[in-house]
CSV table of C-alpha atoms in Angstrom, one decimal:
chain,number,residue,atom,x,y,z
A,1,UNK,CA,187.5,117.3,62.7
A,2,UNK,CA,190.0,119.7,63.9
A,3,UNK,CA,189.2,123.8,64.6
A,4,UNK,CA,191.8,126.1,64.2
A,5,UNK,CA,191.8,128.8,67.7
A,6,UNK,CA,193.7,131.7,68.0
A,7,UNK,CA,196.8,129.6,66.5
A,8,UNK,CA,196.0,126.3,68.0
A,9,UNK,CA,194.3,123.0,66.7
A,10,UNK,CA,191.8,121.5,68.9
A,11,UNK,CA,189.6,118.7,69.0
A,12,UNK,CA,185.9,118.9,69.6
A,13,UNK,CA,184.4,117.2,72.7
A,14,UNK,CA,183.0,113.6,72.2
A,15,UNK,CA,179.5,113.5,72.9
A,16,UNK,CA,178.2,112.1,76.3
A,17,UNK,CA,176.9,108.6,75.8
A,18,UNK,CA,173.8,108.1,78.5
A,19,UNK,CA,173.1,104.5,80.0
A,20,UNK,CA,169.5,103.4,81.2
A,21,UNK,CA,169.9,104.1,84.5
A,22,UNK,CA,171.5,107.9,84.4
A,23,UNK,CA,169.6,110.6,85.9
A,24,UNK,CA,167.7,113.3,83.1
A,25,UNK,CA,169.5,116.2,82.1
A,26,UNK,CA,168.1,119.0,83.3
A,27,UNK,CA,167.4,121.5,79.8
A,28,UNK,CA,169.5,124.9,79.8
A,29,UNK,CA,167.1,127.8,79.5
A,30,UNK,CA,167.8,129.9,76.4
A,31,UNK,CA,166.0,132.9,77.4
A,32,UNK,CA,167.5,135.7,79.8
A,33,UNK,CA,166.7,133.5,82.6
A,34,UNK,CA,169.9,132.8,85.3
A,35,UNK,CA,171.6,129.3,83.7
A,36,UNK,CA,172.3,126.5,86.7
A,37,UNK,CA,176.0,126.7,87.2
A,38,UNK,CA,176.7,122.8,87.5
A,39,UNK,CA,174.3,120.1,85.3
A,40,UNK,CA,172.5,117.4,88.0
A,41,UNK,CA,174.9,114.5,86.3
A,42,UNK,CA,178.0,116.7,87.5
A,43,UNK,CA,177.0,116.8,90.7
A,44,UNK,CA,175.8,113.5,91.2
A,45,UNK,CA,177.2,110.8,93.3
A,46,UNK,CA,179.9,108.0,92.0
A,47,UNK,CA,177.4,105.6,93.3
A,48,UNK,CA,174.4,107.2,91.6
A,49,UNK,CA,176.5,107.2,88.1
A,50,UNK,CA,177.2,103.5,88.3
A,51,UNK,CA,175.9,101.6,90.9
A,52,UNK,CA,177.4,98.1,90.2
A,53,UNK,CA,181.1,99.3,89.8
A,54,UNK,CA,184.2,98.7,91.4
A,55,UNK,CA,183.9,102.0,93.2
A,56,UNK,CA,180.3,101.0,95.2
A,57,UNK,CA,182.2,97.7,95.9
A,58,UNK,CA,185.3,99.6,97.3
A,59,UNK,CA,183.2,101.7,99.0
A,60,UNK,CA,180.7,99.2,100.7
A,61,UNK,CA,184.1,96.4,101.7
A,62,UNK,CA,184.4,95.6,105.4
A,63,UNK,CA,187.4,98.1,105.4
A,64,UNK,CA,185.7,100.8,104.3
A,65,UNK,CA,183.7,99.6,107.4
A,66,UNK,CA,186.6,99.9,109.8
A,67,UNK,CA,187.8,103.3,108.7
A,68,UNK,CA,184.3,104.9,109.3
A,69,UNK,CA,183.8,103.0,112.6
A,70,UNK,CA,187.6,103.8,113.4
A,71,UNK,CA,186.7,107.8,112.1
A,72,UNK,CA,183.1,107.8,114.3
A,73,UNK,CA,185.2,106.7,117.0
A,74,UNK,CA,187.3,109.1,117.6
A,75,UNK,CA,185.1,112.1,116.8
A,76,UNK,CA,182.5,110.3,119.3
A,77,UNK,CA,185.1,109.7,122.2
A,78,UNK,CA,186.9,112.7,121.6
A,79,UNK,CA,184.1,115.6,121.2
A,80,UNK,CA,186.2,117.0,118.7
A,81,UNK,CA,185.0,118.7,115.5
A,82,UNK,CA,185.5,116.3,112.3
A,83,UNK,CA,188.5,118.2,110.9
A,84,UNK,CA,190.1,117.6,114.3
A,85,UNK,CA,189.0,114.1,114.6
A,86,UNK,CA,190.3,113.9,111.2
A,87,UNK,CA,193.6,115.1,111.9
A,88,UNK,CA,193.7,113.3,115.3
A,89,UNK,CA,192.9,110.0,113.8
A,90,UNK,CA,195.4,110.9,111.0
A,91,UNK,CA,198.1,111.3,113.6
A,92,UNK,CA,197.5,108.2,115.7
A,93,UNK,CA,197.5,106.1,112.2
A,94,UNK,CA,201.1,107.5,111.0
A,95,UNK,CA,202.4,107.2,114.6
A,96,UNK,CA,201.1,103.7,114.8
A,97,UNK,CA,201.6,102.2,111.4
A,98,UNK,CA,203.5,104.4,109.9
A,99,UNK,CA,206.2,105.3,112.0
A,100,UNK,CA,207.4,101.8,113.1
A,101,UNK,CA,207.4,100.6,109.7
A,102,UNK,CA,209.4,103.6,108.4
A,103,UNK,CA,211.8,102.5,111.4
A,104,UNK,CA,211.9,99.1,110.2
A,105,UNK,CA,212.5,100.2,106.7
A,106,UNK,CA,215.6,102.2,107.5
A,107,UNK,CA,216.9,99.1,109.4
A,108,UNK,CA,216.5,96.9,106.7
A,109,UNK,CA,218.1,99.3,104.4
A,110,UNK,CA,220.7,99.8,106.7
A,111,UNK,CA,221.5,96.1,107.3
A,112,UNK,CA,221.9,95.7,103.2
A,113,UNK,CA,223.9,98.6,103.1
A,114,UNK,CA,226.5,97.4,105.0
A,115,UNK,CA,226.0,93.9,103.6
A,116,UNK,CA,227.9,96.0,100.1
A,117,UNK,CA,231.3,95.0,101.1
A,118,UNK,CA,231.2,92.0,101.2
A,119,UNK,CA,229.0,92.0,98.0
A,120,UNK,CA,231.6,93.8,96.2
A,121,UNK,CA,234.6,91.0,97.7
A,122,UNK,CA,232.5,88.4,97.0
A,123,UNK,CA,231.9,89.6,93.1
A,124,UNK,CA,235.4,90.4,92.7
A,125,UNK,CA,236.7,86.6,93.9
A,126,UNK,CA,233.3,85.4,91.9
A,127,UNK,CA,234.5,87.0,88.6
A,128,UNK,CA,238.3,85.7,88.6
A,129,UNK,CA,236.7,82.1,89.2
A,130,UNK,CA,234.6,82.5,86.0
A,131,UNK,CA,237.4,84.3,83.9
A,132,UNK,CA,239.6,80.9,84.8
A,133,UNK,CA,236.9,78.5,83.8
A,134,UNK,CA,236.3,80.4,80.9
A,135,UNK,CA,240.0,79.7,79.9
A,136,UNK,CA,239.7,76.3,80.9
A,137,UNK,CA,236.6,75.1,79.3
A,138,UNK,CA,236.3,77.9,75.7
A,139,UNK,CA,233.5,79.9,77.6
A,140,UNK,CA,232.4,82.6,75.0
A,141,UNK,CA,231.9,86.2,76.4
A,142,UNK,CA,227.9,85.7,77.1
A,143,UNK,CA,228.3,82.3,78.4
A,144,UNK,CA,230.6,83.6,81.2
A,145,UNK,CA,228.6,86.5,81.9
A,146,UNK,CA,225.4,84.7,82.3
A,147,UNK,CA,227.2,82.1,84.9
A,148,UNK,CA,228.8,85.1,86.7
A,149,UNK,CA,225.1,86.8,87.1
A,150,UNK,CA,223.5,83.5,87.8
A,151,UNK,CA,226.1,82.7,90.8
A,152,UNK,CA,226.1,86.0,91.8
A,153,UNK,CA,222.5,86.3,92.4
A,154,UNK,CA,222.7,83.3,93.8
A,155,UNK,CA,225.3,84.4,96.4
A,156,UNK,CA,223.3,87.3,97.3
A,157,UNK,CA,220.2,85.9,98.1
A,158,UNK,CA,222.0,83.4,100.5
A,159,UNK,CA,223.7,86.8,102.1
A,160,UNK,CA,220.6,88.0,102.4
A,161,UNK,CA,218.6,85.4,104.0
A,162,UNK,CA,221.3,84.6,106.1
A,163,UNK,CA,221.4,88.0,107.6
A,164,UNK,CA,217.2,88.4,107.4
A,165,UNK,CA,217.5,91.8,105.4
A,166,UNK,CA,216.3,91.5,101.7
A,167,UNK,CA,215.4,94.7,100.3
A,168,UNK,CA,211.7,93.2,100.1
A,169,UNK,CA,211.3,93.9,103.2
A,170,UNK,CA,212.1,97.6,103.0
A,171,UNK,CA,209.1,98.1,100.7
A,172,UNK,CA,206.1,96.7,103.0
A,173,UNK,CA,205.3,100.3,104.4
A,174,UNK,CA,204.2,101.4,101.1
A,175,UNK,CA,202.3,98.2,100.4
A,176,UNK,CA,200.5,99.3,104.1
A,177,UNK,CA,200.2,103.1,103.8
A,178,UNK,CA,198.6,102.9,100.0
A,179,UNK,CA,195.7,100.6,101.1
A,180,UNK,CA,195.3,102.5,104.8
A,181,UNK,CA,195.1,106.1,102.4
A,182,UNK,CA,192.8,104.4,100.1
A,183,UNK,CA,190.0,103.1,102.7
A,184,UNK,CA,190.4,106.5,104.4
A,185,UNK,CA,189.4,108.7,101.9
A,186,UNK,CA,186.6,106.5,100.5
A,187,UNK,CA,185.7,106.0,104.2
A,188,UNK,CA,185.7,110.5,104.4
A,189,UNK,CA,184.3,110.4,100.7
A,190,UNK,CA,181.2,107.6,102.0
A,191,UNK,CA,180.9,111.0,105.2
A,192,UNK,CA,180.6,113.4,102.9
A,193,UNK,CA,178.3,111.9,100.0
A,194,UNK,CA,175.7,110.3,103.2
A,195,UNK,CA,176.9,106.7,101.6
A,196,UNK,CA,177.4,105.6,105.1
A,197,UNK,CA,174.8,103.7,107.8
A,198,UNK,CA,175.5,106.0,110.6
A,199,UNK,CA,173.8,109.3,111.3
């Protein structure tokens, strides 16, 4: 059922469907009493809302484990505050992960870039060799286009792994900085929540 408000349609809420295993609601006072500004399930943990889910097992994996050993670490050694042990731990990840790989990356992309050249020589010879088998053997259109891809892709890839740059390679920072970012902020979120062993 829609409701029509000040000129727009909106839907109304769906209701909240409670497991087994939630925590009570706690009743709203109707009187002229002060209201609670937050329900207790708003404010309650992931973990608390569904213990056996993908997020307890994310937050209890071995490295979770490492990030808040790697976090306790610093801010034990160091003496510093946790916002500066954050941000110091922060700054030795990006200038140890992150930077070289970025550096890597840029070579890589580099290397391919100036692989184009001879891409673009190689495609030209490659498509006058089709066009004249086409002639010669009544190729249609889409039969010499589909050999000219299939060679050329072919040619590539033996450019590329001659010269050890495929542009694979330029993308293995972001498969290393996603999954560092992830296990760090579960790893601050298992600090702030009490989720971890430690004191």
């Amino acid at each position: 059922m829609l409701c029509r408000l000040g000129g727009r349609w909106l839907r109304p809420l769906p209701a909240l469907h409670r497991r087994a295993g939630d925590p009570p609601l706690v009743p709203v006072p109707t009187s002229g009493a002060k209201r609670p500004t937050l329900p207790v399930w708003a404010v309650a943990p992931v973990s608390a809302v569904d213990g056996n889910g993908w997020y307890e097992a994310l937050a209890t994996s071995s490295p979770v484990r490492v990030a808040e050993e790697v976090l306790l670490g610093v801010h034990a050694t160091t003496g510093l505050p946790w916002w500066g042990g954050i941000l110091l731990s922060t700054v030795a990840l990006r200038g140890a992960v992150t930077l070289p790989l970025a550096a890597y990356q840029h070579y890589i992309l580099a290397k391919v870039e100036n692989l184009q050249p001879e891409i673009k020589t190689i495609a030209k010879h490659l498509n006058q060799e089709v066009a004249v088998r086409a002639n010669q053997l009544g190729w249609s259109k889409r039969v010499a286009r589909l050999t000219y891809l299939k060679n050329m892709r072919r040619l590539v890839s033996e450019i590329y792994v001659r010269d050890n740059c495929h542009p694979f390679k330029a993308t293995v920072l972001v498969w290393i900085q996603i999954p560092v970012w992830v296990f760090m902020s579960v790893a601050l979120r298992n600090f702030s929540t009490g989720a971890t062993h430690s004191e």
